[in-house]
Amino acid sequence: MANVAMLVSNRHDPDPRVQKEAEALVEAGHNVCIYAYDRLHEIEEQNEIINGVEIKRIRTEITPYGKIYKTGKGLRKFRSIVKDKLSNSDIDVVHCHDQDTCAVGLWWKKQGKGKFVFDAHDLYWTWLLLPNPKSLIRKLGALILKRRDKLYARKSDLLIVATEGIGNKTGYKEIYQKWGKESLTIMNAENKYDNSWVYPDTFTIGYFGNLRDYNMFKQLIQAMLLIDDKKRPSLRIAGAGAESERIKLLFEKYPEINCKITGRYEHSQLKGLMDECSVQYCLYTSERGNIQHTIPAKLFSSIACGKKGIVNSNSLTSEVCKKNNWGWDVDDSDTKEISKLILKLKEEWDSISNNDSLFPFGKFENKINWDSQAKKLVKAYEAL
């Protein structure tokens, strides 16, 4: 069995995908230690064990999210500290979650000390484009990051991606195939929950996750304002992220929209939050180019809790929703169509009888759960 060092550039409080993968490996007999970057010095427990997974949180000087130069400087220091800690260890595999930790994995491999696993949660370089996809400076930075991504993928002993194609829509797997690298798809599926679904009395749109796409909420507000105030649904938002304060201030400007916002939550609280919504809002700004090839983790979470989602049209997510009856798609740039869909769902909800309360918008089957994905991961490690 292997000694595995996992790296993640967040504080791991815990990060659901990273923790699920680590626990699957521990259950299979491997030893796993997660090195996490507590960039804001927020967690008192610098070292702890969660379900058999050892966690070591590393601090540099405080590094705010969204600041390009400071983020880059902080990440370099984080990687340097991890290298020092690994230097005299007997680690067999360095498992890097996302591109910004891959320098350590490639370094470890070049030292001849073990294997390098690149776990690509998304198309990392596109995040740089999110605040302003038309910025020439950001486009140049994204191009540099994309080239590094290709290098890390090709040099890795195992490449893990989060999606693969459905119908005529491509996922991350096909993108890396074009670059000459085969990969293993591990979807960011949710744990199984029991079928005791709970719904609010009134139609409520939920969003539970990372708050870093400011424009999607700006668009949502514009769509909501097109609906008569007597028919306008409620919103329930929870999470933290680089744009959380700006998003909160944005909603405060529109008190006519009934929106309850709370901050960071633990994964164990997810089911309770999902019980407060009727559907989950998974409609992201597509201009930066990542959304067409991904399936948001919050959609898997929503389906696991009996709620369908509102998703981007002309995307991999819309294909999986059509295939499994998981929700409705709409053009994220068309405010009027978003508004019409929300109003339509609100009217359908109001007309539902008590006999239909278990699946208000029709039955569906959750064919993708974490157990199946965990087995694929364990098998891949056996091959390593």
PDB file of C-alpha atoms in Angstrom, residues 85-270:
ATOM      1  CA  LYS A  85       8.360  18.794   4.467  1.00  0.00           C
ATOM      2  CA  LEU A  86       8.428  16.052   1.815  1.00  0.00           C
ATOM      3  CA  SER A  87      12.198  16.066   1.316  1.00  0.00           C
ATOM      4  CA  ASN A  88      12.977  13.502   3.996  1.00  0.00           C
ATOM      5  CA  SER A  89       9.717  11.539   3.761  1.00  0.00           C
ATOM      6  CA  ASP A  90       8.956   8.128   2.283  1.00  0.00           C
ATOM      7  CA  ILE A  91       6.051   9.328   0.134  1.00  0.00           C
ATOM      8  CA  ASP A  92       5.181   7.071  -2.822  1.00  0.00           C
ATOM      9  CA  VAL A  93       2.662   9.342  -4.550  1.00  0.00           C
ATOM     10  CA  VAL A  94       2.254  13.124  -4.629  1.00  0.00           C
ATOM     11  CA  HIS A  95      -1.388  13.700  -5.579  1.00  0.00           C
ATOM     12  CA  CYS A  96      -1.913  17.298  -6.744  1.00  0.00           C
ATOM     13  CA  HIS A  97      -5.405  18.762  -6.730  1.00  0.00           C
ATOM     14  CA  ASP A  98      -5.543  21.361  -9.503  1.00  0.00           C
ATOM     15  CA  GLN A  99      -2.758  22.944 -11.468  1.00  0.00           C
ATOM     16  CA  ASP A 100      -1.500  25.347  -8.798  1.00  0.00           C
ATOM     17  CA  THR A 101      -0.005  22.484  -6.752  1.00  0.00           C
ATOM     18  CA  CYS A 102       1.429  20.451  -9.650  1.00  0.00           C
ATOM     19  CA  ALA A 103       4.925  21.943  -9.459  1.00  0.00           C
ATOM     20  CA  VAL A 104       5.497  19.890  -6.307  1.00  0.00           C
ATOM     21  CA  GLY A 105       4.315  16.654  -7.914  1.00  0.00           C
ATOM     22  CA  LEU A 106       6.507  17.114 -10.987  1.00  0.00           C
ATOM     23  CA  TRP A 107       9.489  18.016  -8.760  1.00  0.00           C
ATOM     24  CA  TRP A 108       8.948  14.837  -6.730  1.00  0.00           C
ATOM     25  CA  LYS A 109       8.841  12.719  -9.867  1.00  0.00           C
ATOM     26  CA  LYS A 110      12.008  14.317 -11.267  1.00  0.00           C
ATOM     27  CA  GLN A 111      13.752  13.490  -7.979  1.00  0.00           C
ATOM     28  CA  GLY A 112      13.000   9.850  -8.748  1.00  0.00           C
ATOM     29  CA  LYS A 113      11.237   9.447  -5.410  1.00  0.00           C
ATOM     30  CA  GLY A 114       7.718   8.538  -6.470  1.00  0.00           C
ATOM     31  CA  LYS A 115       4.690   9.015  -8.693  1.00  0.00           C
ATOM     32  CA  PHE A 116       2.963  12.256  -9.698  1.00  0.00           C
ATOM     33  CA  VAL A 117      -0.840  12.385  -9.920  1.00  0.00           C
ATOM     34  CA  PHE A 118      -2.529  15.438 -11.468  1.00  0.00           C
ATOM     35  CA  ASP A 119      -6.173  15.739 -10.373  1.00  0.00           C
ATOM     36  CA  ALA A 120      -7.764  18.391 -12.623  1.00  0.00           C
ATOM     37  CA  HIS A 121     -10.997  19.531 -10.976  1.00  0.00           C
ATOM     38  CA  ASP A 122     -11.646  22.053 -13.738  1.00  0.00           C
ATOM     39  CA  LEU A 123      -9.907  24.046 -16.473  1.00  0.00           C
ATOM     40  CA  TYR A 124      -7.713  26.005 -14.091  1.00  0.00           C
ATOM     41  CA  TRP A 125      -6.573  28.703 -16.487  1.00  0.00           C
ATOM     42  CA  THR A 126     -10.140  29.898 -17.111  1.00  0.00           C
ATOM     43  CA  TRP A 127     -10.495  31.189 -13.546  1.00  0.00           C
ATOM     44  CA  LEU A 128      -8.115  34.018 -14.410  1.00  0.00           C
ATOM     45  CA  LEU A 129     -10.606  35.162 -17.057  1.00  0.00           C
ATOM     46  CA  LEU A 130     -13.636  35.175 -14.741  1.00  0.00           C
ATOM     47  CA  PRO A 131     -13.554  38.832 -13.572  1.00  0.00           C
ATOM     48  CA  ASN A 132     -13.029  40.164 -17.109  1.00  0.00           C
ATOM     49  CA  PRO A 133     -12.902  37.620 -19.991  1.00  0.00           C
ATOM     50  CA  LYS A 134     -12.089  40.378 -22.517  1.00  0.00           C
ATOM     51  CA  SER A 135      -8.992  41.663 -20.701  1.00  0.00           C
ATOM     52  CA  LEU A 136      -5.869  41.234 -22.875  1.00  0.00           C
ATOM     53  CA  ILE A 137      -3.649  40.893 -19.802  1.00  0.00           C
ATOM     54  CA  ARG A 138      -5.862  38.181 -18.352  1.00  0.00           C
ATOM     55  CA  LYS A 139      -5.990  36.401 -21.724  1.00  0.00           C
ATOM     56  CA  LEU A 140      -2.189  36.381 -21.833  1.00  0.00           C
ATOM     57  CA  GLY A 141      -2.008  35.069 -18.265  1.00  0.00           C
ATOM     58  CA  ALA A 142      -4.567  32.371 -19.059  1.00  0.00           C
ATOM     59  CA  LEU A 143      -2.544  31.306 -22.111  1.00  0.00           C
ATOM     60  CA  ILE A 144       0.583  30.892 -19.954  1.00  0.00           C
ATOM     61  CA  LEU A 145      -1.367  28.853 -17.385  1.00  0.00           C
ATOM     62  CA  LYS A 146      -2.854  26.709 -20.161  1.00  0.00           C
ATOM     63  CA  ARG A 147       0.617  25.847 -21.478  1.00  0.00           C
ATOM     64  CA  ARG A 148       1.717  24.857 -17.972  1.00  0.00           C
ATOM     65  CA  ASP A 149      -1.400  22.725 -17.655  1.00  0.00           C
ATOM     66  CA  LYS A 150      -0.448  20.809 -20.805  1.00  0.00           C
ATOM     67  CA  LEU A 151       3.052  20.245 -19.437  1.00  0.00           C
ATOM     68  CA  TYR A 152       1.840  18.916 -16.082  1.00  0.00           C
ATOM     69  CA  ALA A 153      -0.732  16.663 -17.750  1.00  0.00           C
ATOM     70  CA  ARG A 154       1.805  15.100 -20.099  1.00  0.00           C
ATOM     71  CA  LYS A 155       4.370  14.568 -17.323  1.00  0.00           C
ATOM     72  CA  SER A 156       1.926  13.059 -14.817  1.00  0.00           C
ATOM     73  CA  ASP A 157       1.844   9.326 -14.085  1.00  0.00           C
ATOM     74  CA  LEU A 158      -1.920   9.515 -13.686  1.00  0.00           C
ATOM     75  CA  LEU A 159      -4.224  12.283 -14.892  1.00  0.00           C
ATOM     76  CA  ILE A 160      -7.634  12.492 -13.246  1.00  0.00           C
ATOM     77  CA  VAL A 161     -10.358  14.703 -14.718  1.00  0.00           C
ATOM     78  CA  ALA A 162     -13.834  15.586 -13.492  1.00  0.00           C
ATOM     79  CA  THR A 163     -15.878  15.141 -16.689  1.00  0.00           C
ATOM     80  CA  GLU A 164     -16.065  13.321 -20.001  1.00  0.00           C
ATOM     81  CA  GLY A 165     -18.245  13.819 -23.057  1.00  0.00           C
ATOM     82  CA  ILE A 166     -21.979  13.153 -23.231  1.00  0.00           C
ATOM     83  CA  GLY A 167     -23.765  13.207 -26.563  1.00  0.00           C
ATOM     84  CA  ASN A 168     -22.066  15.791 -28.781  1.00  0.00           C
ATOM     85  CA  LYS A 169     -20.678  17.775 -25.827  1.00  0.00           C
ATOM     86  CA  THR A 170     -17.070  17.297 -24.781  1.00  0.00           C
ATOM     87  CA  GLY A 171     -15.733  17.125 -21.238  1.00  0.00           C
ATOM     88  CA  TYR A 172     -12.255  17.610 -19.812  1.00  0.00           C
ATOM     89  CA  LYS A 173     -11.295  14.094 -20.899  1.00  0.00           C
ATOM     90  CA  GLU A 174     -11.620  14.953 -24.577  1.00  0.00           C
ATOM     91  CA  ILE A 175      -9.690  18.221 -24.142  1.00  0.00           C
ATOM     92  CA  TYR A 176      -6.700  16.399 -22.667  1.00  0.00           C
ATOM     93  CA  GLN A 177      -6.976  13.683 -25.306  1.00  0.00           C
ATOM     94  CA  LYS A 178      -6.394  16.341 -27.962  1.00  0.00           C
ATOM     95  CA  TRP A 179      -3.236  17.246 -26.068  1.00  0.00           C
ATOM     96  CA  GLY A 180      -2.066  13.632 -26.270  1.00  0.00           C
ATOM     97  CA  LYS A 181      -2.835  12.553 -22.701  1.00  0.00           C
ATOM     98  CA  GLU A 182      -5.315   9.871 -21.632  1.00  0.00           C
ATOM     99  CA  SER A 183      -7.104  10.400 -18.335  1.00  0.00           C
ATOM    100  CA  LEU A 184      -9.372   8.789 -15.776  1.00  0.00           C
ATOM    101  CA  THR A 185     -12.742  10.446 -15.174  1.00  0.00           C
ATOM    102  CA  ILE A 186     -13.715  10.769 -11.511  1.00  0.00           C
ATOM    103  CA  MET A 187     -16.936  12.781 -11.348  1.00  0.00           C
ATOM    104  CA  ASN A 188     -17.454  15.029  -8.354  1.00  0.00           C
ATOM    105  CA  ALA A 189     -20.526  13.039  -7.345  1.00  0.00           C
ATOM    106  CA  GLU A 190     -22.204  13.339  -3.968  1.00  0.00           C
ATOM    107  CA  ASN A 191     -22.540  10.801  -1.174  1.00  0.00           C
ATOM    108  CA  LYS A 192     -25.819   8.931  -0.957  1.00  0.00           C
ATOM    109  CA  TYR A 193     -28.555  10.514   1.150  1.00  0.00           C
ATOM    110  CA  ASP A 194     -31.764   8.837   2.182  1.00  0.00           C
ATOM    111  CA  ASN A 195     -34.887   9.651   0.199  1.00  0.00           C
ATOM    112  CA  SER A 196     -36.579  11.681   2.926  1.00  0.00           C
ATOM    113  CA  TRP A 197     -36.623  14.823   0.792  1.00  0.00           C
ATOM    114  CA  VAL A 198     -37.758  18.060   2.441  1.00  0.00           C
ATOM    115  CA  TYR A 199     -39.068  21.122   0.604  1.00  0.00           C
ATOM    116  CA  PRO A 200     -39.949  24.655   1.706  1.00  0.00           C
ATOM    117  CA  ASP A 201     -43.574  25.794   1.799  1.00  0.00           C
ATOM    118  CA  THR A 202     -42.959  28.462  -0.837  1.00  0.00           C
ATOM    119  CA  PHE A 203     -40.978  28.180  -4.067  1.00  0.00           C
ATOM    120  CA  THR A 204     -37.358  29.028  -3.267  1.00  0.00           C
ATOM    121  CA  ILE A 205     -34.302  29.089  -5.515  1.00  0.00           C
ATOM    122  CA  GLY A 206     -31.110  27.995  -3.779  1.00  0.00           C
ATOM    123  CA  TYR A 207     -27.411  28.469  -4.416  1.00  0.00           C
ATOM    124  CA  PHE A 208     -25.010  26.700  -2.060  1.00  0.00           C
ATOM    125  CA  GLY A 209     -21.330  26.810  -2.925  1.00  0.00           C
ATOM    126  CA  ASN A 210     -18.390  29.040  -3.755  1.00  0.00           C
ATOM    127  CA  LEU A 211     -19.287  32.707  -4.247  1.00  0.00           C
ATOM    128  CA  ARG A 212     -16.852  33.912  -6.892  1.00  0.00           C
ATOM    129  CA  ASP A 213     -18.989  34.510 -10.018  1.00  0.00           C
ATOM    130  CA  TYR A 214     -20.335  38.014  -9.372  1.00  0.00           C
ATOM    131  CA  ASN A 215     -21.915  38.396 -12.803  1.00  0.00           C
ATOM    132  CA  MET A 216     -24.154  35.332 -12.432  1.00  0.00           C
ATOM    133  CA  PHE A 217     -25.850  36.905  -9.412  1.00  0.00           C
ATOM    134  CA  LYS A 218     -26.109  40.265 -11.134  1.00  0.00           C
ATOM    135  CA  GLN A 219     -27.913  38.514 -13.975  1.00  0.00           C
ATOM    136  CA  LEU A 220     -30.146  36.610 -11.537  1.00  0.00           C
ATOM    137  CA  ILE A 221     -31.225  39.862  -9.873  1.00  0.00           C
ATOM    138  CA  GLN A 222     -32.085  41.410 -13.240  1.00  0.00           C
ATOM    139  CA  ALA A 223     -34.175  38.352 -14.110  1.00  0.00           C
ATOM    140  CA  MET A 224     -35.953  38.428 -10.745  1.00  0.00           C
ATOM    141  CA  LEU A 225     -36.853  42.116 -11.141  1.00  0.00           C
ATOM    142  CA  LEU A 226     -38.725  41.287 -14.359  1.00  0.00           C
ATOM    143  CA  ILE A 227     -41.154  39.180 -12.313  1.00  0.00           C
ATOM    144  CA  ASP A 228     -44.121  40.836 -10.614  1.00  0.00           C
ATOM    145  CA  ASP A 229     -43.364  41.251  -6.918  1.00  0.00           C
ATOM    146  CA  LYS A 230     -46.452  39.197  -5.978  1.00  0.00           C
ATOM    147  CA  LYS A 231     -45.155  36.227  -8.009  1.00  0.00           C
ATOM    148  CA  ARG A 232     -41.430  36.672  -7.369  1.00  0.00           C
ATOM    149  CA  PRO A 233     -39.877  33.643  -5.594  1.00  0.00           C
ATOM    150  CA  SER A 234     -37.484  33.744  -2.658  1.00  0.00           C
ATOM    151  CA  LEU A 235     -33.738  33.140  -2.838  1.00  0.00           C
ATOM    152  CA  ARG A 236     -31.553  31.198  -0.401  1.00  0.00           C
ATOM    153  CA  ILE A 237     -27.783  31.585  -0.785  1.00  0.00           C
ATOM    154  CA  ALA A 238     -24.998  30.129   1.355  1.00  0.00           C
ATOM    155  CA  GLY A 239     -21.251  29.978   0.919  1.00  0.00           C
ATOM    156  CA  ALA A 240     -18.018  31.932   0.899  1.00  0.00           C
ATOM    157  CA  GLY A 241     -15.495  32.963  -1.716  1.00  0.00           C
ATOM    158  CA  ALA A 242     -13.557  35.787  -3.325  1.00  0.00           C
ATOM    159  CA  GLU A 243     -16.732  37.742  -4.242  1.00  0.00           C
ATOM    160  CA  SER A 244     -18.885  36.917  -1.212  1.00  0.00           C
ATOM    161  CA  GLU A 245     -18.858  40.444   0.235  1.00  0.00           C
ATOM    162  CA  ARG A 246     -19.590  42.096  -3.128  1.00  0.00           C
ATOM    163  CA  ILE A 247     -22.453  39.689  -3.773  1.00  0.00           C
ATOM    164  CA  LYS A 248     -23.919  40.336  -0.336  1.00  0.00           C
ATOM    165  CA  LEU A 249     -23.737  44.098  -0.884  1.00  0.00           C
ATOM    166  CA  LEU A 250     -25.327  43.668  -4.317  1.00  0.00           C
ATOM    167  CA  PHE A 251     -28.420  42.007  -2.870  1.00  0.00           C
ATOM    168  CA  GLU A 252     -28.668  44.646  -0.155  1.00  0.00           C
ATOM    169  CA  LYS A 253     -29.294  47.170  -2.926  1.00  0.00           C
ATOM    170  CA  TYR A 254     -32.483  45.292  -3.871  1.00  0.00           C
ATOM    171  CA  PRO A 255     -34.545  44.795  -0.710  1.00  0.00           C
ATOM    172  CA  GLU A 256     -37.589  44.042  -2.866  1.00  0.00           C
ATOM    173  CA  ILE A 257     -35.995  40.649  -3.568  1.00  0.00           C
ATOM    174  CA  ASN A 258     -36.466  38.273  -0.649  1.00  0.00           C
ATOM    175  CA  CYS A 259     -32.993  36.783  -0.298  1.00  0.00           C
ATOM    176  CA  LYS A 260     -31.459  35.103   2.736  1.00  0.00           C
ATOM    177  CA  ILE A 261     -27.644  34.911   2.580  1.00  0.00           C
ATOM    178  CA  THR A 262     -25.387  33.107   5.035  1.00  0.00           C
ATOM    179  CA  GLY A 263     -21.665  32.398   4.915  1.00  0.00           C
ATOM    180  CA  ARG A 264     -19.361  29.404   4.861  1.00  0.00           C
ATOM    181  CA  TYR A 265     -20.837  26.054   5.844  1.00  0.00           C
ATOM    182  CA  GLU A 266     -19.522  22.573   6.523  1.00  0.00           C
ATOM    183  CA  HIS A 267     -20.310  19.727   4.166  1.00  0.00           C
ATOM    184  CA  SER A 268     -22.293  18.030   6.943  1.00  0.00           C
ATOM    185  CA  GLN A 269     -24.712  20.999   6.800  1.00  0.00           C
ATOM    186  CA  LEU A 270     -25.385  20.629   3.074  1.00  0.00           C
TER     187      LEU A 270
END
